[in-house]
PDB file of C-alpha atoms in Angstrom:
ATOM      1  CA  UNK A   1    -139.879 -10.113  47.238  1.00  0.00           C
ATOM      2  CA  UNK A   2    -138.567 -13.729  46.765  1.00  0.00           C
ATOM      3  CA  UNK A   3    -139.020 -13.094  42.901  1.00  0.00           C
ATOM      4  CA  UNK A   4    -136.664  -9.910  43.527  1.00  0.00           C
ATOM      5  CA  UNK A   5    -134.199 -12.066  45.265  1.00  0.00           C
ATOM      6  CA  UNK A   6    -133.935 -14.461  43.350  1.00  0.00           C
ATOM      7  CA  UNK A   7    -132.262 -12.767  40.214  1.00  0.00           C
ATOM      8  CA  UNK A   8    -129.609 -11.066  42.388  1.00  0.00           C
ATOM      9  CA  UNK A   9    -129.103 -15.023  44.212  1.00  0.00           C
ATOM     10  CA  UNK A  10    -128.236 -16.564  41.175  1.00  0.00           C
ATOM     11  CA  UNK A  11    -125.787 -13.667  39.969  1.00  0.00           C
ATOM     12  CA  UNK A  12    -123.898 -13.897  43.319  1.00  0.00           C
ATOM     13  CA  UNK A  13    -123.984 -17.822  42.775  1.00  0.00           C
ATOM     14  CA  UNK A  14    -122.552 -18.194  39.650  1.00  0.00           C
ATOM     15  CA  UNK A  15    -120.479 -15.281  40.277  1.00  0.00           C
ATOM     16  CA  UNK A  16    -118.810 -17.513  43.047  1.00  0.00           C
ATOM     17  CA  UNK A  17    -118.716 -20.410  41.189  1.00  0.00           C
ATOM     18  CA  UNK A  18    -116.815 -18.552  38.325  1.00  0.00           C
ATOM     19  CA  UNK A  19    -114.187 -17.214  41.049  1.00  0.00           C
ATOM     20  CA  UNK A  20    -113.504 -20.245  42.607  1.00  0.00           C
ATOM     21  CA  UNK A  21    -113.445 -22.654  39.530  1.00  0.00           C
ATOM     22  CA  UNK A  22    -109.729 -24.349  39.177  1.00  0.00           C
ATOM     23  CA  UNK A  23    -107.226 -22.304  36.740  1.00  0.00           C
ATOM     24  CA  UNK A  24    -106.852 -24.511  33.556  1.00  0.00           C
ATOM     25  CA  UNK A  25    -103.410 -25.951  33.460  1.00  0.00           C
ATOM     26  CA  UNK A  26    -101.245 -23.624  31.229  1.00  0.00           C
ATOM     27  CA  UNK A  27    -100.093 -25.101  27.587  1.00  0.00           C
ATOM     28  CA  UNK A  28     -96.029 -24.798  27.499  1.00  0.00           C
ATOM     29  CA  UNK A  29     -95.921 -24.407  23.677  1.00  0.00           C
ATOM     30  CA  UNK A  30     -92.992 -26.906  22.319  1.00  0.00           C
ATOM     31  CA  UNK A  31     -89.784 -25.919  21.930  1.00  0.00           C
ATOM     32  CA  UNK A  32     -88.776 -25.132  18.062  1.00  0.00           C
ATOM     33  CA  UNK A  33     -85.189 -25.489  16.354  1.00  0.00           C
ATOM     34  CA  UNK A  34     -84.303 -22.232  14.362  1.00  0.00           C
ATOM     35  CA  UNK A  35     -84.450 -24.335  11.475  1.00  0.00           C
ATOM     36  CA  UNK A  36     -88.011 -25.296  11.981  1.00  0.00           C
ATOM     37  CA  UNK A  37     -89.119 -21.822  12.077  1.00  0.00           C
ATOM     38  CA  UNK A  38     -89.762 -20.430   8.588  1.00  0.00           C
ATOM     39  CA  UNK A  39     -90.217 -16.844   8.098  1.00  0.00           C
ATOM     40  CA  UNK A  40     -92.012 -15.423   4.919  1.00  0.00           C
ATOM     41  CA  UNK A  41     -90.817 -11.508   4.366  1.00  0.00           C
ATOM     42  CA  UNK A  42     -91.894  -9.694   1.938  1.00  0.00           C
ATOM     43  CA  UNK A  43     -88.801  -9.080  -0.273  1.00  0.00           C
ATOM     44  CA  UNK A  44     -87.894  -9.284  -3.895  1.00  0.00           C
ATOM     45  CA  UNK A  45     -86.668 -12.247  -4.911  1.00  0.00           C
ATOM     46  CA  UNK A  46     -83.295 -12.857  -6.161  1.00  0.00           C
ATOM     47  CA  UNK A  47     -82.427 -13.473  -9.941  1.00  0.00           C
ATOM     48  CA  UNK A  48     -79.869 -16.887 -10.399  1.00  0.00           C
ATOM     49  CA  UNK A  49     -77.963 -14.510 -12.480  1.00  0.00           C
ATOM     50  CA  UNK A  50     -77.896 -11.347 -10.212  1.00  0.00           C
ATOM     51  CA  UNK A  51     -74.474  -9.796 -10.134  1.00  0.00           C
ATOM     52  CA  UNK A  52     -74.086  -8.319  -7.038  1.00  0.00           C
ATOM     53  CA  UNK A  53     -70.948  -5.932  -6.673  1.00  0.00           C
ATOM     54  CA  UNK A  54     -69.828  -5.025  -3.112  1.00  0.00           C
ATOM     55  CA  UNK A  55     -69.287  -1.936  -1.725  1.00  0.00           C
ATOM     56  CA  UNK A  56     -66.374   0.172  -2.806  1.00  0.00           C
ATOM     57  CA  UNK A  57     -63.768  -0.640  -0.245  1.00  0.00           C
ATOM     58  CA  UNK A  58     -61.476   2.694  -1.518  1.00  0.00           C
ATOM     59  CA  UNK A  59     -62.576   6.317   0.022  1.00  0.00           C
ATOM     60  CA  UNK A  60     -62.296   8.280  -2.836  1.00  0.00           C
ATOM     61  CA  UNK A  61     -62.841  11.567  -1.251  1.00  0.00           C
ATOM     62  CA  UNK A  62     -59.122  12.722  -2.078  1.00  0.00           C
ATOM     63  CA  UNK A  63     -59.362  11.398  -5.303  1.00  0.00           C
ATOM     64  CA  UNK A  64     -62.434  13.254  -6.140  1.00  0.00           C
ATOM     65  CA  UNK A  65     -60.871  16.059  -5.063  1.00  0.00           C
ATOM     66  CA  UNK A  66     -58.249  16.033  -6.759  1.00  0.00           C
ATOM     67  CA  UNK A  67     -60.468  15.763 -10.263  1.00  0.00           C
ATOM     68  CA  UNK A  68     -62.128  18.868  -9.177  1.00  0.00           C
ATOM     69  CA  UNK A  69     -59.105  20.748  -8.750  1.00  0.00           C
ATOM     70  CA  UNK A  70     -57.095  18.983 -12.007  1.00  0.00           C
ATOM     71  CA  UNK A  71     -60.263  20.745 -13.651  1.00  0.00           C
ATOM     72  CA  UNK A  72     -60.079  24.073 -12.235  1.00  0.00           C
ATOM     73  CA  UNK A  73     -56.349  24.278 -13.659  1.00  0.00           C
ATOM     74  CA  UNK A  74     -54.486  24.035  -9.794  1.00  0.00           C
ATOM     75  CA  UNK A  75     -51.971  21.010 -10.655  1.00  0.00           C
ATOM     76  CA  UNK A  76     -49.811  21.250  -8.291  1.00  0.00           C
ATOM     77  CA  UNK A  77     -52.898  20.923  -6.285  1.00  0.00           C
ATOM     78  CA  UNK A  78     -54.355  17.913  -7.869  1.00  0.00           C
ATOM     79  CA  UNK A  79     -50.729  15.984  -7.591  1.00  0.00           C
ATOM     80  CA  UNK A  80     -51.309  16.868  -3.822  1.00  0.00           C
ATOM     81  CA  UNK A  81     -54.600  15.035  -3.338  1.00  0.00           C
ATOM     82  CA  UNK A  82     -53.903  12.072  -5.479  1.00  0.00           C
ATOM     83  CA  UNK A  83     -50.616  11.684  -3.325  1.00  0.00           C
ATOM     84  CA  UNK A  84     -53.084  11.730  -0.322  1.00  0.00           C
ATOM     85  CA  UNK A  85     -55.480   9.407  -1.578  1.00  0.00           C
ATOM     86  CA  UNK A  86     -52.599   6.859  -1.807  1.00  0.00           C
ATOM     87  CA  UNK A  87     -51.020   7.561   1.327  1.00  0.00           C
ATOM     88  CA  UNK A  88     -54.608   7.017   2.610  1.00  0.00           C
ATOM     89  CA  UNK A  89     -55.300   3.507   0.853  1.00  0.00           C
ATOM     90  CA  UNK A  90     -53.277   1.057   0.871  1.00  0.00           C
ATOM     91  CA  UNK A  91     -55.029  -1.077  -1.709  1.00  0.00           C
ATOM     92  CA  UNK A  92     -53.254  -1.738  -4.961  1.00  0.00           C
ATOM     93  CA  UNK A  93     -55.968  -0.403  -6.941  1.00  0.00           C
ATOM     94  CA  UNK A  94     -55.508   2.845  -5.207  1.00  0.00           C
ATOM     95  CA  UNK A  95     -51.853   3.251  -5.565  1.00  0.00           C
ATOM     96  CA  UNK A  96     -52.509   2.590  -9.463  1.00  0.00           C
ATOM     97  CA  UNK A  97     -55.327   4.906  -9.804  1.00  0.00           C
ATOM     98  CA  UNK A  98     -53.167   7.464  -8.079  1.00  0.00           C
ATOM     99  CA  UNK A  99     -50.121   6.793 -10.015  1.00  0.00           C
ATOM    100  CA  UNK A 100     -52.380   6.882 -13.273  1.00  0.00           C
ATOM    101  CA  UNK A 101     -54.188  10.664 -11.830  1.00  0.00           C
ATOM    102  CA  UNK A 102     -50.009  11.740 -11.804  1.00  0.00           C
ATOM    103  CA  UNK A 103     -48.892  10.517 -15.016  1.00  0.00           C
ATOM    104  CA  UNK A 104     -51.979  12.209 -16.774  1.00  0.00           C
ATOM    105  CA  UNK A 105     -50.853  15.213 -15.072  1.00  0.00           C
ATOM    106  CA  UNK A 106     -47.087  14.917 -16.459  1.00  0.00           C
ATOM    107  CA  UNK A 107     -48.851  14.859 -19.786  1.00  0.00           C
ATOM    108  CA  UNK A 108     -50.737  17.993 -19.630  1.00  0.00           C
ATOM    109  CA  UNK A 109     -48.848  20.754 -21.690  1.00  0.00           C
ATOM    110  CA  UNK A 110     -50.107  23.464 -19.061  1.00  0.00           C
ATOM    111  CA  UNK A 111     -48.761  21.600 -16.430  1.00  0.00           C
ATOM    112  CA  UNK A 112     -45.330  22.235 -14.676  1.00  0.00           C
ATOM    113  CA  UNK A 113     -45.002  18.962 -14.184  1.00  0.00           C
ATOM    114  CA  UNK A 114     -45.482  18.661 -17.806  1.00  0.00           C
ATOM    115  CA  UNK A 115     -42.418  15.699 -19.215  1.00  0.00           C
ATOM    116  CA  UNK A 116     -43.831  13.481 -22.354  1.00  0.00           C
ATOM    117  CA  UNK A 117     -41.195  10.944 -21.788  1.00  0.00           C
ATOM    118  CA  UNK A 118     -42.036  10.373 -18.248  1.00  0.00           C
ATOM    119  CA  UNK A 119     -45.504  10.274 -19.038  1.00  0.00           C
ATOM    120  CA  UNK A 120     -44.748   7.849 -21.397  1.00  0.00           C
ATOM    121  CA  UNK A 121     -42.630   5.464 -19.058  1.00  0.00           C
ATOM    122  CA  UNK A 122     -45.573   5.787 -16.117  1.00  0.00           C
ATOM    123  CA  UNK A 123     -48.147   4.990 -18.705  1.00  0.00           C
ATOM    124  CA  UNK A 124     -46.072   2.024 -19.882  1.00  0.00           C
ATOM    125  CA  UNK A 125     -45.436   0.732 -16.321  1.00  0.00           C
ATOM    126  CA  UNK A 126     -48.662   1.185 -15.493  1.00  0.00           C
ATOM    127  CA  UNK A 127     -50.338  -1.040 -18.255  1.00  0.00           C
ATOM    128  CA  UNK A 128     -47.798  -3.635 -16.740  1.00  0.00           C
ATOM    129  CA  UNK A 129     -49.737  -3.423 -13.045  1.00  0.00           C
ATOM    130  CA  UNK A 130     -53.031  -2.719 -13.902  1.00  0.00           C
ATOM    131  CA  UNK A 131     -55.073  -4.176 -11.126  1.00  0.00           C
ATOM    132  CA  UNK A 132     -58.760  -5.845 -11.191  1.00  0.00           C
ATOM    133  CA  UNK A 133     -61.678  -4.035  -9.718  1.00  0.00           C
ATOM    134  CA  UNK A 134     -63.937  -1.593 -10.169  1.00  0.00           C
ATOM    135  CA  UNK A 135     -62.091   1.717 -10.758  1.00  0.00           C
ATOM    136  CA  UNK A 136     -63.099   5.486 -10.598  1.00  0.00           C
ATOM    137  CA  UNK A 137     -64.684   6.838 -14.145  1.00  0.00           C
ATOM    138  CA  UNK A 138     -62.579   9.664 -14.845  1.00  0.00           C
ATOM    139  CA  UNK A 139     -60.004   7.605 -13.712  1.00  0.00           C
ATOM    140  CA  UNK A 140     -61.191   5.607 -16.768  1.00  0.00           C
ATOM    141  CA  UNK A 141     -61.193   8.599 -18.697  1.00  0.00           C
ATOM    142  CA  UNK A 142     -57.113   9.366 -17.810  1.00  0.00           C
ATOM    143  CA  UNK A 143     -56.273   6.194 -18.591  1.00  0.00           C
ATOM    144  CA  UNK A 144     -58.006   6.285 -22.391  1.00  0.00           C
ATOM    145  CA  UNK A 145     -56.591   9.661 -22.790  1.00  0.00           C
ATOM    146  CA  UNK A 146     -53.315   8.678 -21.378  1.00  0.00           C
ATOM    147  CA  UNK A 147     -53.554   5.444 -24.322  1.00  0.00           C
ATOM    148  CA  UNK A 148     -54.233   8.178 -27.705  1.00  0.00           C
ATOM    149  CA  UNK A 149     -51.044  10.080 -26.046  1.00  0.00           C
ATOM    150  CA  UNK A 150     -49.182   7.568 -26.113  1.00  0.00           C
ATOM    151  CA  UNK A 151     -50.365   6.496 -30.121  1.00  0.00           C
ATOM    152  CA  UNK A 152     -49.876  10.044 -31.283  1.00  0.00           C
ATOM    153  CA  UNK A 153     -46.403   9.978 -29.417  1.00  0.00           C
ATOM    154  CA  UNK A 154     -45.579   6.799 -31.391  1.00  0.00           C
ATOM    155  CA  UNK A 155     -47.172   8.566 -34.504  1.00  0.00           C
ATOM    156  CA  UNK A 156     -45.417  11.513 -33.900  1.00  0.00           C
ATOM    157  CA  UNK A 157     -42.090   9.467 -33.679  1.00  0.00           C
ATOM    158  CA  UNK A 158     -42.763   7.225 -36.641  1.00  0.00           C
ATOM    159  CA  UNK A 159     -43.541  10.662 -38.912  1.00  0.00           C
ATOM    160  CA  UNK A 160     -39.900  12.571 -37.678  1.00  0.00           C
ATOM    161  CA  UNK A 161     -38.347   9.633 -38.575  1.00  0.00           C
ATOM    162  CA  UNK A 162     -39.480   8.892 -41.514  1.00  0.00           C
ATOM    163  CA  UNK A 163     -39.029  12.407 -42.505  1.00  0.00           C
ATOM    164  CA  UNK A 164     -35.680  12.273 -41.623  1.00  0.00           C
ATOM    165  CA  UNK A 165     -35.262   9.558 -44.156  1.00  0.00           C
ATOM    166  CA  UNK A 166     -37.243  11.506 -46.729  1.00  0.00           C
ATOM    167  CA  UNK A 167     -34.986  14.499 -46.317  1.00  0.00           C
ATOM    168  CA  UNK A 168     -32.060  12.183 -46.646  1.00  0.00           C
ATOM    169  CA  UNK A 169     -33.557  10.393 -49.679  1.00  0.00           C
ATOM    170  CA  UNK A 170     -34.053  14.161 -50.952  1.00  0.00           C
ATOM    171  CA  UNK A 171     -30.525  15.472 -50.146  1.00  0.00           C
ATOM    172  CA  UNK A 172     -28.744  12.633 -52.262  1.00  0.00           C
ATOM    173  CA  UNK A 173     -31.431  13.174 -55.064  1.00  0.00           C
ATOM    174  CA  UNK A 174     -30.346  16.603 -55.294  1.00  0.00           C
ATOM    175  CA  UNK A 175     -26.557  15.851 -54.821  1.00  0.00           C
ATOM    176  CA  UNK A 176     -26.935  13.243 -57.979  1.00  0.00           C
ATOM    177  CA  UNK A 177     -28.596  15.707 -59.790  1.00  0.00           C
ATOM    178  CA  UNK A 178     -26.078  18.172 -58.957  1.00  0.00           C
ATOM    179  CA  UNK A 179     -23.185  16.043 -60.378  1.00  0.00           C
ATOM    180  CA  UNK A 180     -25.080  14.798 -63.230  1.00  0.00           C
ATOM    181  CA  UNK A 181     -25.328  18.435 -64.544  1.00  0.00           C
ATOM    182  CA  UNK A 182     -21.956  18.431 -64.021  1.00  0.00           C
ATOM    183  CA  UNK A 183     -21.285  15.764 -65.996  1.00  0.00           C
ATOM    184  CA  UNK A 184     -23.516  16.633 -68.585  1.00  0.00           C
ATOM    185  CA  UNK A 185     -22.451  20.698 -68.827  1.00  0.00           C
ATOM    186  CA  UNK A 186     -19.364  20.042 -67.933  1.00  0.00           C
ATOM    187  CA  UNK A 187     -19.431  22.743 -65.912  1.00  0.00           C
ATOM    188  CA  UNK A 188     -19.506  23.455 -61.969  1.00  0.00           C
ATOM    189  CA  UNK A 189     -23.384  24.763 -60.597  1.00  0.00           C
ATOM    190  CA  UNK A 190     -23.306  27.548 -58.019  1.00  0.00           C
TER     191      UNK A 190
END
């Protein structure tokens, strides 16, 4: 029985001795600057020669909107939005790319707001303020098409004039020939 005992004795005994053992003092881990502490994350790195553009600081929703409805033929429409979109943002970038959506629209023959000569003076005042930044790309568009209207104005222009001149040139050809058959017949032409 002693030999049954004597298992079960020891268990309680070192259970007892495990219970009432001290606790081990606790380790206060030392206190860390944040610049000590290094974090490794698992990110691509960064290129020296990354060009990073920030976010578009202009809401073009009007703007946008107005391109879908300057396609769809509604003008007076279109002038509406882009009129919005400037009220809306106050940046100068806005007010140009706004300005520049309304003088492409004075340049439109189907337009009523259709004027070549105020198209002409917007497009020349607006070469004078264009601003930096990133702008819209059919507001890139407007402005290219808004430069080969203005160089077939010019060509237009230069080709009346010098047709003018031409049918000058032509009218005193024919008057000299005119009096030099006179001169020569001696007689009046009809």
């Amino acid at each position: 029985m002693l030999q049954k005992l004597l298992p079960l004795a020891l268990a309680v005994l070192f259970m007892t001795a495990c219970a009432s053992a001290p606790p081990e003092p606790e380790v206060v881990p030392e206190q860390r600057s944040p610049e000590d502490v290094k974090l490794t994350l698992n990110l691509p790195e960064e290129a020296d020669n990354c060009i990073c553009q920030a976010p578009e600081a202009n809401d073009r929703t009007f703007l946008e909107r107005g391109m879908e409805t300057l396609a769809d033929g509604e003008y007076i429409e279109a002038v509406q939005y882009f009129q919005r979109y400037q009220r809306l943002e106050q940046l100068p970038l806005a007010q140009w790319e706004g300005d520049l959506a309304i003088a492409y629209v004075s340049m439109l023959p189907s337009s009523p707001f259709y004027d070549v000569d105020a198209a002409l003076r917007a497009y020349t005042d607006l070469q004078s303020r264009e601003p930096d930044g990133h702008k819209h790309h059919s507001i890139v568009i407007m402005q290219q098409a808004l430069e080969s209207f203005v160089l077939m104005e010019r060509h237009i222009w230069d080709l009346e004039s010098r047709t003018g001149m031409l049918q000058e040139d032509l009218d005193k050809r024919e008057q000299a020939l005119k009096r030099l058959r006179e001169l020569t017949l001696g007689q009046p032409e009809d």
